[in-house]
Each structure stands twice: as C-alpha cells, then as structure tokens.
Amino acid sequence: MTMAGRDTNAIRALQALEDDRSSVRLRAALAVGTAPDPRFVDKLVERCAIEPEFFVRDMLTWALTRHPTSLTLPELLREVRSERGQARSQALHTLSKIGDRQAWPAITRALLSDADDEVARSAWRAAVVLVPEGEAAGLGAVLASQLGRGERETQLSLSRALVALGEVVVPALRAAAAAATDRRVRTHALATERLLRDPHAGFEFAIEEAKRVVALGGSGQEGR
C-alpha cells in the first residue's frame, strides 16, 4: 500500500472513531489496533475519556495496548490526573492491561480513595497489577481503609483486589475489623478474610457469614 493510501485509511479510521453509531466506532477501534500507527495514540486516549459505550471503550484500550508503551504511557499518566472521572478510570484500566510498572508511582492514595467509585475500582485493579515486590502489604493497608465503601459491586471489587495481594493483607484486614465502629466496615473486612482463606466460598456467602459473626459480637477468629 502506498503512503498516500495509508494516510487515507488513517484519516478514515480517526473520523470513524467519532461516528454516531457505536458499531462503526467499534470497528474503527478494531482497525486501529490491528494496524497500529503512532498518529492514533492521542486520538485513542482522547476518545477513551468520552466514549459512552463499554464495549467500544474496551476496544479502545485494546488498541492502545497494541502501540508502543513509550508512546502510550506518557499520555495515560497525564490522563490519570484529569478532572474527568471517565478519563481517570479508563486510563487506569488501560495501565492495568499494559502492566508496565513504570506507572506505579502514578497510583496515588488519592486515586485509590477517589470519590468516584469507577475511578477507585480501576485504581484498585491497576494497583494490584503494578505494585512492586515488597510493597504489597503497604498497598493492602491503603486498600483496607476503603472497606465498607459503596454497594456490593464496589465492595466485591475491593475484596478481589485485597485477595489478589495474598496473605500479606491479613494484618490490615484484622486491624480494620477490630477497630471498626461501622458494622459495614467490620462485615466487609471479615468477609474479605474469609474469601482469602476460601476463594470458592463466594462473596455473598462470605458477607452473610460475616454479618452473623458481627451480629453475635464475635471476632471472626473463633475456631481457627
């Protein structure tokens, strides 16, 4: 294909990313990822911040992972500081897919406790992927400060992140359960430790069991 032909295709793909039809945008993102081009990176990142459809956003992320990290990482690190929640969330999601630990310093406590649940959940997932060796316990302590937050979907995301860090989070979970004056926090801490011990228990079962322990005034350590 001639240079002019490639340029024409690139222009069409970039224009298609803004089409009113989500199916067209999805195909455009697929095309961009299939034939990576440095000229696409800015537009892909920009589109992630405003794309309304989940499946298209996921394809945009995939397309970004197909480009060199040297090009995508600086743009994504800028986006995690955006005032737009979706921009922060999607950039964090993409960083978790790229998995380059150079991004770890960008996963701040502020992001891990972001007021926007979607941003916080993306930050938790990214943190678990990017955390350097030896820092998992510290991350676990920060994540434990979010126990009891939000509805079930948010709580499940946090529990999964904590469980993924492994046994190093047990002290933080037990400290949270012991110090909590809020039943939601204590219940969530106990349920997460149960999932750590038995990943097949299921979140709903672990929550209900923890509720019974809290109601009876137990510590959750009985019988261990």
Short mmCIF file of C-alpha atoms in Angstrom, two decimals:
data_model
loop_
_atom_site.label_atom_id
_atom_site.label_comp_id
_atom_site.label_asym_id
_atom_site.label_seq_id
_atom_site.Cartn_x
_atom_site.Cartn_y
_atom_site.Cartn_z
CA MET A 1 0.00 0.00 0.00
CA THR A 2 1.30 3.46 -0.87
CA MET A 3 1.97 6.13 1.75
CA ALA A 4 -0.98 8.12 0.42
CA GLY A 5 -3.22 5.07 0.79
CA ARG A 6 -2.12 4.52 4.38
CA ASP A 7 -2.72 8.17 5.18
CA THR A 8 -6.22 7.99 3.71
CA ASN A 9 -7.04 4.90 5.74
CA ALA A 10 -5.69 6.53 8.89
CA ILE A 11 -7.83 9.62 8.36
CA ARG A 12 -10.93 7.48 7.78
CA ALA A 13 -10.27 5.43 10.92
CA LEU A 14 -9.80 8.53 13.04
CA GLN A 15 -13.01 10.04 11.68
CA ALA A 16 -14.89 6.78 12.27
CA LEU A 17 -13.95 6.88 15.97
CA GLU A 18 -16.33 9.86 16.24
CA ASP A 19 -19.21 8.33 14.27
CA ASP A 20 -22.66 8.49 15.88
CA ARG A 21 -23.03 4.71 15.50
CA SER A 22 -21.32 2.63 18.18
CA SER A 23 -20.88 -0.28 15.74
CA VAL A 24 -18.84 1.97 13.44
CA ARG A 25 -16.72 3.23 16.35
CA LEU A 26 -16.13 -0.35 17.47
CA ARG A 27 -14.93 -1.39 14.01
CA ALA A 28 -12.72 1.68 13.82
CA ALA A 29 -11.07 0.89 17.15
CA LEU A 30 -10.50 -2.68 15.98
CA ALA A 31 -8.95 -1.42 12.74
CA VAL A 32 -6.67 0.97 14.62
CA GLY A 33 -5.47 -1.79 16.91
CA THR A 34 -4.97 -4.19 14.04
CA ALA A 35 -2.71 -1.73 12.21
CA PRO A 36 -1.05 0.37 14.94
CA ASP A 37 0.16 3.82 13.99
CA PRO A 38 1.77 6.38 16.33
CA ARG A 39 -0.59 9.01 14.94
CA PHE A 40 -3.53 7.19 16.53
CA VAL A 41 -2.38 7.33 20.17
CA ASP A 42 -3.57 10.84 21.06
CA LYS A 43 -6.97 10.23 19.49
CA LEU A 44 -7.42 6.87 21.19
CA VAL A 45 -6.65 8.35 24.60
CA GLU A 46 -8.89 11.34 23.92
CA ARG A 47 -11.74 9.07 22.84
CA CYS A 48 -11.41 6.87 25.94
CA ALA A 49 -12.31 9.88 28.07
CA ILE A 50 -15.66 10.45 26.37
CA GLU A 51 -16.73 7.16 24.73
CA PRO A 52 -20.15 6.21 26.19
CA GLU A 53 -20.22 2.52 25.21
CA PHE A 54 -18.41 -0.03 27.37
CA PHE A 55 -17.52 -2.41 24.53
CA VAL A 56 -16.09 0.41 22.44
CA ARG A 57 -14.03 1.66 25.40
CA ASP A 58 -12.67 -1.83 25.89
CA MET A 59 -11.68 -1.99 22.21
CA LEU A 60 -10.03 1.42 22.51
CA THR A 61 -7.99 0.09 25.43
CA TRP A 62 -7.01 -2.96 23.40
CA ALA A 63 -5.95 -0.71 20.53
CA LEU A 64 -3.76 1.31 22.90
CA THR A 65 -2.06 -1.86 24.17
CA ARG A 66 -1.07 -2.59 20.58
CA HIS A 67 1.02 0.59 20.42
CA PRO A 68 4.50 1.05 21.93
CA THR A 69 4.49 1.75 25.66
CA SER A 70 6.92 4.59 25.07
CA LEU A 71 4.09 6.40 23.26
CA THR A 72 1.08 5.38 25.35
CA LEU A 73 2.47 5.60 28.87
CA PRO A 74 3.09 9.37 28.99
CA GLU A 75 -0.39 10.07 27.62
CA LEU A 76 -2.09 7.72 30.09
CA LEU A 77 -0.14 9.08 33.04
CA ARG A 78 -1.38 12.54 32.11
CA GLU A 79 -4.96 11.26 31.93
CA VAL A 80 -4.97 9.79 35.46
CA ARG A 81 -4.72 13.41 36.65
CA SER A 82 -7.67 14.55 34.54
CA GLU A 83 -10.65 16.28 36.13
CA ARG A 84 -12.93 13.98 34.10
CA GLY A 85 -13.76 10.79 36.02
CA GLN A 86 -14.07 8.60 32.94
CA ALA A 87 -10.68 9.78 31.70
CA ARG A 88 -9.06 8.76 35.00
CA SER A 89 -10.91 5.46 35.16
CA GLN A 90 -10.20 4.40 31.58
CA ALA A 91 -6.54 5.44 31.77
CA LEU A 92 -6.12 3.36 34.92
CA HIS A 93 -7.87 0.43 33.26
CA THR A 94 -5.55 0.69 30.27
CA LEU A 95 -2.48 0.91 32.51
CA SER A 96 -3.58 -2.31 34.20
CA LYS A 97 -3.78 -4.01 30.81
CA ILE A 98 -0.36 -2.72 29.72
CA GLY A 99 1.14 -3.83 33.03
CA ASP A 100 4.26 -1.65 32.90
CA ARG A 101 5.44 -0.99 36.46
CA GLN A 102 6.90 2.36 35.48
CA ALA A 103 3.31 3.53 36.01
CA TRP A 104 3.28 2.51 39.69
CA PRO A 105 4.15 5.99 41.11
CA ALA A 106 1.02 7.36 39.42
CA ILE A 107 -1.22 5.09 41.54
CA THR A 108 -1.60 7.53 44.39
CA ARG A 109 -3.57 7.28 47.60
CA ALA A 110 -5.86 9.95 46.16
CA LEU A 111 -6.75 7.68 43.23
CA LEU A 112 -7.14 4.64 45.48
CA SER A 113 -9.66 6.62 47.53
CA ASP A 114 -11.18 8.62 44.66
CA ALA A 115 -14.73 9.78 45.35
CA ASP A 116 -15.82 8.30 42.01
CA ASP A 117 -16.39 4.57 42.56
CA GLU A 118 -15.47 3.70 38.98
CA VAL A 119 -12.16 5.50 39.28
CA ALA A 120 -11.39 3.91 42.63
CA ARG A 121 -12.22 0.44 41.34
CA SER A 122 -9.98 0.94 38.31
CA ALA A 123 -7.22 2.19 40.60
CA TRP A 124 -7.53 -0.89 42.82
CA ARG A 125 -7.23 -3.24 39.85
CA ALA A 126 -4.30 -1.32 38.39
CA ALA A 127 -2.52 -1.18 41.75
CA VAL A 128 -2.69 -4.95 42.20
CA VAL A 129 -1.13 -5.45 38.76
CA LEU A 130 1.56 -2.78 39.11
CA VAL A 131 2.60 -2.99 42.78
CA PRO A 132 6.35 -3.64 43.06
CA GLU A 133 7.73 -6.52 45.07
CA GLY A 134 7.81 -5.71 48.76
CA GLU A 135 5.08 -3.07 48.65
CA ALA A 136 2.00 -5.28 48.67
CA ALA A 137 1.49 -5.01 52.43
CA GLY A 138 1.54 -1.22 52.27
CA LEU A 139 -0.93 -1.27 49.39
CA GLY A 140 -3.12 -3.66 51.36
CA ALA A 141 -3.24 -1.21 54.26
CA VAL A 142 -4.35 1.60 51.94
CA LEU A 143 -7.00 -0.60 50.33
CA ALA A 144 -8.24 -1.72 53.75
CA SER A 145 -9.04 1.93 54.51
CA GLN A 146 -11.77 1.65 51.84
CA LEU A 147 -13.55 -1.33 53.42
CA GLY A 148 -17.29 -0.87 53.74
CA ARG A 149 -17.42 1.59 50.88
CA GLY A 150 -20.20 1.63 48.29
CA GLU A 151 -22.64 -1.01 47.13
CA ARG A 152 -21.99 -4.73 46.61
CA GLU A 153 -20.27 -4.34 43.23
CA THR A 154 -17.77 -1.86 44.65
CA GLN A 155 -17.21 -3.97 47.76
CA LEU A 156 -16.68 -7.07 45.64
CA SER A 157 -14.07 -5.24 43.55
CA LEU A 158 -12.21 -4.19 46.68
CA SER A 159 -12.33 -7.69 48.15
CA ARG A 160 -10.97 -9.15 44.92
CA ALA A 161 -8.10 -6.66 44.93
CA LEU A 162 -7.24 -7.46 48.54
CA VAL A 163 -7.45 -11.21 47.98
CA ALA A 164 -5.19 -10.90 44.94
CA LEU A 165 -2.47 -9.43 47.17
CA GLY A 166 -2.44 -12.59 49.29
CA GLU A 167 -1.68 -13.27 52.94
CA VAL A 168 0.19 -10.00 53.43
CA VAL A 169 -3.16 -8.21 53.77
CA VAL A 170 -4.36 -10.29 56.74
CA PRO A 171 -2.96 -7.90 59.40
CA ALA A 172 -4.66 -4.94 57.72
CA LEU A 173 -7.95 -6.81 57.48
CA ARG A 174 -7.86 -7.86 61.12
CA ALA A 175 -6.88 -4.39 62.26
CA ALA A 176 -9.78 -2.91 60.28
CA ALA A 177 -12.23 -5.44 61.72
CA ALA A 178 -11.03 -4.83 65.28
CA ALA A 179 -11.05 -1.03 65.07
CA ALA A 180 -14.23 -0.54 63.06
CA THR A 181 -17.19 1.16 64.70
CA ASP A 182 -19.17 0.82 61.47
CA ARG A 183 -20.74 -2.60 61.01
CA ARG A 184 -20.36 -2.36 57.23
CA VAL A 185 -16.61 -1.97 57.55
CA ARG A 186 -16.26 -4.85 60.00
CA THR A 187 -18.51 -7.10 57.93
CA HIS A 188 -16.57 -6.34 54.76
CA ALA A 189 -13.23 -6.98 56.48
CA LEU A 190 -14.36 -10.34 57.86
CA ALA A 191 -15.90 -11.37 54.54
CA THR A 192 -12.73 -10.50 52.66
CA GLU A 193 -10.59 -12.56 55.02
CA ARG A 194 -13.00 -15.45 54.56
CA LEU A 195 -12.56 -15.16 50.78
CA LEU A 196 -8.80 -15.09 51.23
CA ARG A 197 -8.97 -18.37 53.16
CA ASP A 198 -11.57 -19.92 50.85
CA PRO A 199 -11.76 -18.25 47.39
CA HIS A 200 -14.55 -20.63 46.38
CA ALA A 201 -16.88 -19.53 49.19
CA GLY A 202 -18.43 -16.77 47.08
CA PHE A 203 -18.81 -13.14 48.05
CA GLU A 204 -22.49 -13.27 49.02
CA PHE A 205 -21.93 -16.28 51.29
CA ALA A 206 -18.89 -14.61 52.89
CA ILE A 207 -20.85 -11.41 53.52
CA GLU A 208 -23.80 -13.23 55.08
CA GLU A 209 -21.49 -15.28 57.29
CA ALA A 210 -19.67 -12.12 58.37
CA LYS A 211 -22.99 -10.43 59.17
CA ARG A 212 -23.85 -13.30 61.52
CA VAL A 213 -20.47 -13.03 63.25
CA VAL A 214 -20.88 -9.27 63.71
CA ALA A 215 -24.44 -9.64 64.97
CA LEU A 216 -23.28 -12.16 67.57
CA GLY A 217 -20.39 -9.95 68.63
CA GLY A 218 -17.73 -12.42 67.55
CA SER A 219 -14.25 -11.59 66.33
CA GLY A 220 -14.32 -13.83 63.29
CA GLN A 221 -11.29 -15.69 64.69
CA GLU A 222 -13.30 -18.34 66.52
CA GLY A 223 -12.36 -21.90 65.72
CA ARG A 224 -9.16 -21.01 63.87
#
